XYZ file of C-alpha atoms in Angstrom:
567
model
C -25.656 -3.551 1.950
C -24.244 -3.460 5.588
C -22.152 -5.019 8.336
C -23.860 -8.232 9.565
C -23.170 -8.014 13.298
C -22.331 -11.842 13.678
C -19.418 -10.950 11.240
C -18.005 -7.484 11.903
C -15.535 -8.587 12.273
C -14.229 -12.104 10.993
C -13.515 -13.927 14.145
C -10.034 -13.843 14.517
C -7.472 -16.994 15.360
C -7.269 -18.926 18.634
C -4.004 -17.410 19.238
C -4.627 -13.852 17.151
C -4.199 -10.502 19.434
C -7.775 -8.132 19.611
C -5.635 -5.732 18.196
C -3.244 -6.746 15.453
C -0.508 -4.675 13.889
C -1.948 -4.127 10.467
C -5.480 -4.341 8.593
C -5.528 -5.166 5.125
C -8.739 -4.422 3.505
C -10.089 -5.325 0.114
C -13.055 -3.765 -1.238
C -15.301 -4.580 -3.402
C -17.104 -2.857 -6.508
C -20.393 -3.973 -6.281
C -21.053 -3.070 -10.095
C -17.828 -4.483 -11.793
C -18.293 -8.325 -9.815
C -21.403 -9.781 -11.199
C -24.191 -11.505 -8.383
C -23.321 -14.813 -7.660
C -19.498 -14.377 -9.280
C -16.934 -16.862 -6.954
C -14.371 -14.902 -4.113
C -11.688 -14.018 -5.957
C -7.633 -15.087 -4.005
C -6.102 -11.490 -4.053
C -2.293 -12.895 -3.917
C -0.827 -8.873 -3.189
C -2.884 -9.486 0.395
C -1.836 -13.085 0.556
C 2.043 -12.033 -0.075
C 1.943 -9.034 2.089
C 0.057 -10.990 5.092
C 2.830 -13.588 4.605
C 5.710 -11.556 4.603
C 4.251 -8.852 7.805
C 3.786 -12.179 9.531
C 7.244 -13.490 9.331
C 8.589 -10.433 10.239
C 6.288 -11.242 13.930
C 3.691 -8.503 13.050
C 0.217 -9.974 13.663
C -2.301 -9.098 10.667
C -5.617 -9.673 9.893
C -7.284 -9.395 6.647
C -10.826 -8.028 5.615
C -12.275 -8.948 2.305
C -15.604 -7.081 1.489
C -17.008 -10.114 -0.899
C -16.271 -12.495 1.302
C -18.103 -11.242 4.516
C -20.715 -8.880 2.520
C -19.572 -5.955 3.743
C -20.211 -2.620 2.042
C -17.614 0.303 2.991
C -19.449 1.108 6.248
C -19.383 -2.104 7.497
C -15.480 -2.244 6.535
C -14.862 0.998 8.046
C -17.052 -0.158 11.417
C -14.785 -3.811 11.377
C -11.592 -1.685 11.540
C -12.662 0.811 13.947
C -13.014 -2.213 16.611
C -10.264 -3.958 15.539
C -7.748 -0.460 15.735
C -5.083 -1.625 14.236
C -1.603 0.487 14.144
C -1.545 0.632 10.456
C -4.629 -0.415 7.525
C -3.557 -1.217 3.979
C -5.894 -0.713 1.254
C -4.720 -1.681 -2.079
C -5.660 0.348 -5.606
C -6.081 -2.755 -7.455
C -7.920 -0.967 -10.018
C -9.748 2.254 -10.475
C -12.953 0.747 -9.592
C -11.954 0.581 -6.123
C -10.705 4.391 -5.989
C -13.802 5.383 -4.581
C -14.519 2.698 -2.141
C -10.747 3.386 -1.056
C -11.286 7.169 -0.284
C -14.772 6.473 1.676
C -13.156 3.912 3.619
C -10.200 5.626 4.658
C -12.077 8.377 5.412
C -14.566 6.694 7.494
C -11.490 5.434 9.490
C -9.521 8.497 9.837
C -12.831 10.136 11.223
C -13.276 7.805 13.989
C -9.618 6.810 14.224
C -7.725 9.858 13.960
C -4.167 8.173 14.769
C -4.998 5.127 12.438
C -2.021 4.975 10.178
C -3.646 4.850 6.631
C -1.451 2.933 3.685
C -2.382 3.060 0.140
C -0.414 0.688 -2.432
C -0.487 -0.847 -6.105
C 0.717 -0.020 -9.454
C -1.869 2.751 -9.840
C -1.306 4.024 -6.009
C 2.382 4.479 -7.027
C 2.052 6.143 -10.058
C -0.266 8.824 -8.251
C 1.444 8.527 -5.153
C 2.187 12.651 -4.822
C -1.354 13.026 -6.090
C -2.829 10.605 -3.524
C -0.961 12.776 -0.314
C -2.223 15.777 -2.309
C -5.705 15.554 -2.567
C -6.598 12.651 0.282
C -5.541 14.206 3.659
C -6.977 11.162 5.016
C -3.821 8.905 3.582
C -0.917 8.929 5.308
C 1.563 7.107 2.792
C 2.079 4.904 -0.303
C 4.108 2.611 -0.866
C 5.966 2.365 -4.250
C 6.295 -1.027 -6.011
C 6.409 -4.232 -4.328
C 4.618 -3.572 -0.803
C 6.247 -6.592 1.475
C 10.052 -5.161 2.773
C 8.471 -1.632 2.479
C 5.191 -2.084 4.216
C 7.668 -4.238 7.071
C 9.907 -0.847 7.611
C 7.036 1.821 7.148
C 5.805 -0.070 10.707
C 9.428 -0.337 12.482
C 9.653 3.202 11.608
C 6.682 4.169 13.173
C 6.393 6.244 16.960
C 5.834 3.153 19.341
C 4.303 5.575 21.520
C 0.032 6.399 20.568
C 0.053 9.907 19.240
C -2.402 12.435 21.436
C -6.347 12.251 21.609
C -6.592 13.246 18.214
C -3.496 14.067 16.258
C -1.798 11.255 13.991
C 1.128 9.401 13.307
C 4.061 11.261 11.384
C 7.498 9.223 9.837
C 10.535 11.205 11.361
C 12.631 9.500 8.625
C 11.941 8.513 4.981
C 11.313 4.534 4.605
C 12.388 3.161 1.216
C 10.225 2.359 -0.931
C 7.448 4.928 0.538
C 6.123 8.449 0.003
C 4.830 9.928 3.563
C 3.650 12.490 4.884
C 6.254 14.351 7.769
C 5.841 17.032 10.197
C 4.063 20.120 8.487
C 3.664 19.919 4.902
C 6.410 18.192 4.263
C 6.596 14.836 2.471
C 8.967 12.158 2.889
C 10.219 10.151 -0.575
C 12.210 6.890 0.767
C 13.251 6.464 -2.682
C 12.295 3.319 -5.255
C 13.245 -0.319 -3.922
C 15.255 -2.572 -6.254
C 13.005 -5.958 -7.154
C 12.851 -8.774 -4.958
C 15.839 -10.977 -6.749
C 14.829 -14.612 -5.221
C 10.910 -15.314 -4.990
C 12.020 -18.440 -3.969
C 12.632 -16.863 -0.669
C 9.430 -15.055 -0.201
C 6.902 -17.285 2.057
C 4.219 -18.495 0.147
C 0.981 -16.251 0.108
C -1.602 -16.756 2.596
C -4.908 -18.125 1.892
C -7.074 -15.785 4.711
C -9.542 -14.875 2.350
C -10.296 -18.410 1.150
C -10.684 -19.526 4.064
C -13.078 -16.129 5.116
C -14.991 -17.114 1.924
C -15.617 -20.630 3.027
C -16.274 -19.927 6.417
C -19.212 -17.500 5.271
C -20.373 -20.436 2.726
C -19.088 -18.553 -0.342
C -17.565 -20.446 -3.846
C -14.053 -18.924 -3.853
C -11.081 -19.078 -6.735
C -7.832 -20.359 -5.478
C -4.850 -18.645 -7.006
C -1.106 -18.973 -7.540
C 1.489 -17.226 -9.142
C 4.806 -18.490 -10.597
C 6.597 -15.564 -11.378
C 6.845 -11.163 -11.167
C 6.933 -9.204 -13.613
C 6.672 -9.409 -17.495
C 8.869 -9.879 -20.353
C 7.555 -7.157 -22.736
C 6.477 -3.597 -22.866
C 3.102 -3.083 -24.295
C 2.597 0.833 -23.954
C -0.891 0.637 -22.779
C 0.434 -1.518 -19.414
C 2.264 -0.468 -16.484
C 3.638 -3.310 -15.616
C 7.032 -3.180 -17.026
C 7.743 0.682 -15.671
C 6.193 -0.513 -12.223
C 9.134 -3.000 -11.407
C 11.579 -0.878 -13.289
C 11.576 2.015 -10.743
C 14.440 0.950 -8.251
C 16.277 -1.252 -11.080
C 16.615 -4.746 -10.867
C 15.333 -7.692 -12.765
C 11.696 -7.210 -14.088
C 11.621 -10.672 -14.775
C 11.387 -13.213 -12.018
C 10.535 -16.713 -11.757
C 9.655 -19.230 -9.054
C 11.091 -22.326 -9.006
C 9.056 -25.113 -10.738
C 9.511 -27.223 -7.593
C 8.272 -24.915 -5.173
C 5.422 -23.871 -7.518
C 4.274 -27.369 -8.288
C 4.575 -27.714 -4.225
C 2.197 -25.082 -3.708
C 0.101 -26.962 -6.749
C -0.276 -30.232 -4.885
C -0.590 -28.669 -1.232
C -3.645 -26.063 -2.742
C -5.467 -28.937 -4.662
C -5.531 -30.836 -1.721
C -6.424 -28.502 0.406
C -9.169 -26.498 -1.148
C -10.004 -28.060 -4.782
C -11.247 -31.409 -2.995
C -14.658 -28.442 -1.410
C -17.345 -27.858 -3.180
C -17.219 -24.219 -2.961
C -13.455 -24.219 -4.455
C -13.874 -23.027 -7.854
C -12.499 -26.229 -9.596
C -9.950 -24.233 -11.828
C -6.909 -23.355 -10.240
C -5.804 -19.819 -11.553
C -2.232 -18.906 -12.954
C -2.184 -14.998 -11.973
C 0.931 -14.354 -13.555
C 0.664 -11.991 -16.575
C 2.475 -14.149 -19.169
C 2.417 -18.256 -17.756
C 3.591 -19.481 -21.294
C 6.689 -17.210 -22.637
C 8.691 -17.399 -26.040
C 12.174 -17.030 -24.358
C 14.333 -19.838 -24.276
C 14.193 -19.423 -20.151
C 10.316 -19.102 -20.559
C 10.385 -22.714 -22.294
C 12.432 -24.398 -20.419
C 10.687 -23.578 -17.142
C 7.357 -24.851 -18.556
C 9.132 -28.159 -19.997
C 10.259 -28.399 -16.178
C 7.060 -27.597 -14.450
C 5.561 -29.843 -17.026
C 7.938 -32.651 -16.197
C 7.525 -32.074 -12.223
C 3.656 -32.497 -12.640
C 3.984 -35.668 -14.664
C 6.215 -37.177 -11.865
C 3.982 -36.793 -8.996
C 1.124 -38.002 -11.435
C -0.685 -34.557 -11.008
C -3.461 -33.319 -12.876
C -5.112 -30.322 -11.517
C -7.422 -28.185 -13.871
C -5.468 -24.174 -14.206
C -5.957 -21.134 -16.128
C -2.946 -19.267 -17.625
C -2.654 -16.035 -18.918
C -0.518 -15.753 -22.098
C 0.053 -14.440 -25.643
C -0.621 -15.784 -29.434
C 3.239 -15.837 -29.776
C 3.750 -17.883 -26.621
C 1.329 -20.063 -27.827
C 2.148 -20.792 -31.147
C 6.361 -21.111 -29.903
C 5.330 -23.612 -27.227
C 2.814 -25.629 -29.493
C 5.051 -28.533 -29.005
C 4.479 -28.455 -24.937
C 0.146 -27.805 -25.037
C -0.387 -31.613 -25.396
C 1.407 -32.494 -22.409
C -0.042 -29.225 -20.547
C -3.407 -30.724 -21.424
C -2.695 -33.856 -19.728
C -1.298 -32.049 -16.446
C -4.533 -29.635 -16.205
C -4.470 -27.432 -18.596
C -8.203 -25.940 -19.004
C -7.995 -22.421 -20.418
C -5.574 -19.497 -21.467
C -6.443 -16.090 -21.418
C -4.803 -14.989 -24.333
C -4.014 -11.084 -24.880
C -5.397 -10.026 -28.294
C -5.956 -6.034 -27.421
C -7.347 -5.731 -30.910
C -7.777 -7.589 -34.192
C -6.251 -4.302 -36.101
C -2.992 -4.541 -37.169
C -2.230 -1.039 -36.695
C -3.250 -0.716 -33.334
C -1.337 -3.424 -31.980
C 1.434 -1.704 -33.803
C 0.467 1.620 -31.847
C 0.410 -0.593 -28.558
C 3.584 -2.243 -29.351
C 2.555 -5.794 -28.578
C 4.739 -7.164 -31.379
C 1.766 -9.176 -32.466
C -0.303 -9.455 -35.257
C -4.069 -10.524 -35.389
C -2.718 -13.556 -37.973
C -0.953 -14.984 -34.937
C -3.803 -14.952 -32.676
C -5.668 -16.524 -35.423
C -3.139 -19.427 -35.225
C -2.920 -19.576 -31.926
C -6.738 -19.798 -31.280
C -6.826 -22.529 -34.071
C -4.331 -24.246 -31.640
C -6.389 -23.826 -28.794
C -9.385 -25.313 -30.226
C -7.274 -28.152 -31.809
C -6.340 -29.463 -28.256
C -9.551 -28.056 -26.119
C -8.076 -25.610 -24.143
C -10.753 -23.004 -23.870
C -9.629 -19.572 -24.175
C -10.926 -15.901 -23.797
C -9.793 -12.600 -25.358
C -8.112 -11.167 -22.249
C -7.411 -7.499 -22.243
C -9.275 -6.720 -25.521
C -10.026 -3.241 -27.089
C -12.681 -1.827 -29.120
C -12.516 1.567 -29.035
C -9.596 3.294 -29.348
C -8.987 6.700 -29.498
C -7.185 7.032 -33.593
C -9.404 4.752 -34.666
C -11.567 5.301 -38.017
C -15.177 4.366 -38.494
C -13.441 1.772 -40.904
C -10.904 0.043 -38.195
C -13.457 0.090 -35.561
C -16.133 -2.397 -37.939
C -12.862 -4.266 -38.670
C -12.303 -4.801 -34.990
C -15.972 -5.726 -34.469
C -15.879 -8.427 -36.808
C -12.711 -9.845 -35.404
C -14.077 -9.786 -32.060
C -16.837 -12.110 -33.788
C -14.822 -14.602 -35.454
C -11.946 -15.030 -32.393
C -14.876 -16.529 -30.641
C -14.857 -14.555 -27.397
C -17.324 -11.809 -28.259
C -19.065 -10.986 -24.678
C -21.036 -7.678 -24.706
C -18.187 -6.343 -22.152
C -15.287 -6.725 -24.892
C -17.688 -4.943 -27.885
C -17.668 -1.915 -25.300
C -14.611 -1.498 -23.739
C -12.175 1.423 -24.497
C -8.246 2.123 -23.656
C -7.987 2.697 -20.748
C -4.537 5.491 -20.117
C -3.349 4.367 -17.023
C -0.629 6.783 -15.329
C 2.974 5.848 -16.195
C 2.245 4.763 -19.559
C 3.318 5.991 -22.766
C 0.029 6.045 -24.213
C -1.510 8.358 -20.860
C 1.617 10.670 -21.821
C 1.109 10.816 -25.844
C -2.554 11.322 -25.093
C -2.045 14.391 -23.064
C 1.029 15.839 -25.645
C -2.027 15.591 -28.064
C -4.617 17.635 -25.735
C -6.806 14.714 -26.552
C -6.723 13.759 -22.714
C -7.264 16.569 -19.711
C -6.792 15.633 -15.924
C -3.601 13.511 -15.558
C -3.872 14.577 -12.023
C -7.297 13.129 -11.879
C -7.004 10.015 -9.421
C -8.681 7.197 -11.090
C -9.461 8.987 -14.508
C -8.267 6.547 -17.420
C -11.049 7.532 -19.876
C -12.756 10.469 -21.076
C -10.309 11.369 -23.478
C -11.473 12.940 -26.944
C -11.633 10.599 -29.752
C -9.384 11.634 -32.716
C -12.786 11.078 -34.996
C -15.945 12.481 -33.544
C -17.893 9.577 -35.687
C -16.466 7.179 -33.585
C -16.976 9.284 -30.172
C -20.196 9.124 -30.983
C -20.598 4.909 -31.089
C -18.981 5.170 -28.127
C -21.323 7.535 -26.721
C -23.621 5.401 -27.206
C -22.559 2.266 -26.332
C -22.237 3.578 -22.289
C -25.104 1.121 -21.229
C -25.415 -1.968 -19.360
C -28.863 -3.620 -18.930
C -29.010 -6.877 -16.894
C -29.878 -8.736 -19.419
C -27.024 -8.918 -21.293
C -25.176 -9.367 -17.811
C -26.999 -12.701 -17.462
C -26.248 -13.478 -21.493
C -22.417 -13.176 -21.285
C -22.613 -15.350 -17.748
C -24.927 -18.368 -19.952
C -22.499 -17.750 -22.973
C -19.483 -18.756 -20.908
C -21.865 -21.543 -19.364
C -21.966 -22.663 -22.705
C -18.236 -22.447 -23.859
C -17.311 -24.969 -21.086
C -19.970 -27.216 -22.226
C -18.103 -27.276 -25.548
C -14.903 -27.621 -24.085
C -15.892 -30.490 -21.765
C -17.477 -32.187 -25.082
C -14.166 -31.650 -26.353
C -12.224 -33.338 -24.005
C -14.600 -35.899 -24.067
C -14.499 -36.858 -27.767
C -17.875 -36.342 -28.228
C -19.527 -34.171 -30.815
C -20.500 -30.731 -29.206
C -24.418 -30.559 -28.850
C -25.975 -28.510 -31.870
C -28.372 -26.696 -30.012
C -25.428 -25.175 -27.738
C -22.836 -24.455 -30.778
C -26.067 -22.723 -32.448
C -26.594 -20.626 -29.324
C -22.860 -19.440 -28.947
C -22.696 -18.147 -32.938
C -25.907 -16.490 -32.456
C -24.423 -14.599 -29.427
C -21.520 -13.639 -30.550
C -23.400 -12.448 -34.006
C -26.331 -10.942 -31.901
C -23.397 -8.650 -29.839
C -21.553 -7.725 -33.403
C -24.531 -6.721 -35.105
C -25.823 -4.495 -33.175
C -22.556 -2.891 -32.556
C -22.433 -2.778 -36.496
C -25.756 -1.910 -36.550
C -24.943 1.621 -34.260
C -21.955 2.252 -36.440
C -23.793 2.448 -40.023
C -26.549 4.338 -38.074
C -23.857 6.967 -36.810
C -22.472 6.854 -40.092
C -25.416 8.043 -41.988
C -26.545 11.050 -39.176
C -28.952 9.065 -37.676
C -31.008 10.828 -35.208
C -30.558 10.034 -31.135
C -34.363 8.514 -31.515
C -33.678 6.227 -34.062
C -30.546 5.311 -32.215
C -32.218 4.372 -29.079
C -34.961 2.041 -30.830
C -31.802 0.309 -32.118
C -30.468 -0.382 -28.377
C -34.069 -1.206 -27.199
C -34.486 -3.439 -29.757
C -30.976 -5.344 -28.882
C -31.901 -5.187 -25.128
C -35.016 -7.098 -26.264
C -33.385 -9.797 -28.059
C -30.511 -10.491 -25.360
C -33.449 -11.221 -22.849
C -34.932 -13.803 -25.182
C -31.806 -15.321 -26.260
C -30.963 -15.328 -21.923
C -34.246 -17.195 -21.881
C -33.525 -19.897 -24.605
C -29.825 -20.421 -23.296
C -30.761 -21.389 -20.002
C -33.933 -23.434 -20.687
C -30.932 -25.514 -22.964
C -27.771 -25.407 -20.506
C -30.587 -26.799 -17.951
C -30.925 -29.980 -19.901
C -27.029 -30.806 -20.592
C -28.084 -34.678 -21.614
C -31.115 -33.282 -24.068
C -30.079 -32.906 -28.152
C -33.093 -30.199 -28.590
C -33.672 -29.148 -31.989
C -36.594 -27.203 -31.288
C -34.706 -24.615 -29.422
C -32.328 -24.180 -32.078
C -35.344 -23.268 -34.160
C -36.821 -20.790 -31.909
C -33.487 -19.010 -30.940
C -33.249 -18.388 -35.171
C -37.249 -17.296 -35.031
C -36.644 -14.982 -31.893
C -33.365 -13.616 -33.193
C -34.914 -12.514 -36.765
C -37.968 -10.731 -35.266
């Protein structure tokens, strides 16, 4: 894929300079965002653009999904906009590599470009980053908006020679850059931002890019920083712990249910607005008395304006099940789904993870769920972990199954040891994980039973297929929750096609583990996964021949998906 000339770049605003003070460009992983999957609302850009903006710095923003550009065309959109200073942001290891080649695609034709990297994983590599990227000039640590502001007043006003580069005389807090020579300068950690009430709101540039180029788009807020426990597979709580402060941080219900009204009107009334608004905070629904009483008052703010706008949350079982009280009346403000953090449905692991949860509490919190239609999804969840037996791992398969969220992605996934977590660091005291210095290495750790290694192995595969099965299953999960709302029976032919799913994913997962268990050989293992591949592309086939007809009861379907499933 590559630049299309009428939009390299994104034209810029009436009263926008040709060449603005910073470039903040998003990437995209062509392999992790499925075909066809909306723009997602990136509020780290939004905030930053914001915040440079009030400070009188003029920014632009480049989004890679939105203007279907591929890292050339990025890399040719900020060569002729040359910019004092580009941002990229390691949102997640996916984007390492796009990061590097457009950075150095930059610095090649831009040698006095200033290049920025920032994130939670950027600052936890940070030394690593300057180490082994010559083509990245600094990172910031933590929160990027009063850092990313000083990092420019510090730099030389004056362009550097034909060819040399920029170079910090003085260390910025909050950065790590390089000096003169070898030298790098550590600013030190910045305390977190105390009032969020006080930050402007985020801005929407990459909405508006994605409309613009006729693209469906998310729209995205978020209420609060930070999160309120310390799971040891997340960063989170060591990221905003670095320069002290509270980790912890709410907005105002006011100002967020202003942002709620001005965003719904704004966006949620075009057809290519997704028509959920997200909730990107990690934990929307808390168990602290503080965590209640702000939903009770952004609860009570909605129901005086007489709002009702459709959200997502992210939460937890225990959140769920303390604020069981408050789900009716979040129902009737919008309330559409909750991505609910499970990690596993083995006790011991989530004892190993410290999520001070238990998989009987997300049972009763998904029975809650269902109870008042609020669709849900097992956010974050694990299959394969590292000390797991042959034993756990079918146990966790099962649950997967029975929770109701079983796409082929969750039966797959691994623990993923992100730097500056406990688990990366007891991994690596075990010599069960090699490369901490590895940018963008999370896996690839040894497996303390080579039994389960092996179902992993072999479970490193991704046909199309069951791409286009997990899109039609959550198709078909809405259908049931809209039914639900509704109160109308769900259509048998689409409840039928969501069990056999979710059985057709855990039986073949189970299916690989009793094979590994009894020494099958690497032939007989690959008829197995042939034979799945098979029956996800009929079951595909089935599923969207019913989702096409949403007014049709169609028995006969339900019949043939049971046929096609036992051959």
């Amino acid at each position: 894929m590559t630049a299309h000339p009428e939009r390299a770049p994104a034209p810029p605003a009436a009263d926008a300079p040709l060449r603005p003070d910073v470039v903040l460009v998003r990437p995209r992983d062509y392999g992790a965002v499925p075909e066809g999957a909306p723009v997602q609302d990136p509020l780290g850009v939004g905030y930053l653009a914001a915040y440079l903006r009030a400070k009188g710095y003029s920014v632009r923003v480049l989004d890679a999904h939105a203007l279907d550009l591929d890292n050339d065309g990025l890399v040719a959109c900020v060569v002729q906009l040359s910019p004092r200073l580009m941002g990229l942001s390691l949102h997640s290891f996916a984007d390492y590599a796009h990061c590097v080649a457009i950075s150095q695609g930059v610095r090649a034709a831009r040698p006095s470009l200033y290049c920025v990297w920032g994130g939670e994983h950027a600052t936890f590599h940070a030394e690593n980053i300057l180490n082994q990227h010559a083509e990245v000039d600094a990172v910031v640590l933590g929160e990027g908006e009063a850092a990313l502001a000083d990092l420019l007043a510090a730099l030389p006003s004056a362009p550097p020679r034909d060819g040399d580069r920029l170079e910090l005389a003085t260390p910025v807090a909050g950065v790590l850059a390089r000096g003169s020579g070898e030298a790098l300068l550590h600013g030190g950690f910045r305390a977190a931002i105390e009032d969020l009430d006080a930050q402007p709101e985020p801005h929407k540039d990459i909405v508006e890019m994605a409309l613009h180029a006729g693209k469906a788009v998310s729209v995205s807020v978020l209420t609060g920083r930070g999160c309120t426990h310390q799971c040891r597979f997340c960063t989170a709580h060591e990221f905003l712990r670095l320069g002290g402060g509270r980790v912890w941080r709410r907005r105002s219900p006011t100002r967020v249910v202003d942002e709620v009204e001005r965003l719904a009107a704004t966006y949620l009334t075009k057809d290519l607005a997704h028509p959920v608004m997200q909730f990107q905070d990690v934990i929307f629904l808390g168990t602290s008395t503080a965590s209640r009483r702000w939903a009770m008052e952004f609860v009570e703010e909605m129901e005086r304006r007489h709002l009702t706008v459709p959200f997502y949350c992210m939460s937890r079982a225990d959140a769920i099940i303390a604020n069981r009280d408050m789900l009716p009346r979040l129902v009737g403000v919008g309330l559409w789904s909750i991505e609910m953090g499970i990690e596993s449905g083995v006790d011991r692991i989530l004892k190993r993870y410290d999520k001070q949860n238990s998989s009987d509490a997300n049972t009763q919190a998904i029975a809650l769920m269902r109870a008042f239609g609020i669709t849900y999804d097992a956010s974050g969840f694990i299959m394969f972990d590292p000390s797991m037996s042959l034993a756990e791992l079918r146990d966790n398969a099962h649950y997967l199954r029975d929770f109701g969220a079983a796409t082929w992605d969750f039966f797959v996934t691994r623990l993923q040891l992100y730097p500056g977590t406990e688990l990366r660091a007891e991994m690596i005291q075990k010599g069960l994980f090699r490369g901490g210095n590895e940018i963008g290495r999370t896996c690839g750790y040894s497996f303390e039973d080579p039994l389960v290694e092996r179902v992993a192995e072999f479970t490193s595969y991704y046909d199309p297929c069951i791409r286009e099965l997990d899109l039609i299953l959550r198709d078909a999960k809405a259908e049931v929750a809209i039914a639900h709302r509704r109160g109308v029976p769900c259509r048998d032919d689409i409840a039928t096609g969501i069990d056999l799913i979710h059985s057709t994913y855990c039986n073949h997962l189970l299916g690989l583990i009793d094979a590994v268990a009894e020494g099958a050989s690497e032939t007989d293992i690959a008829s197995l996964i042939a034979a799945f591949v098979q029956r996800t592309s009929r079951l595909a086939a089935v599923m969207k021949e019913i989702l096409r007809h949403p007014h049709v009861i169609a028995p006969a379907p339900v019949e043939a998906m049971r046929v096609s499933m036992a051959q």
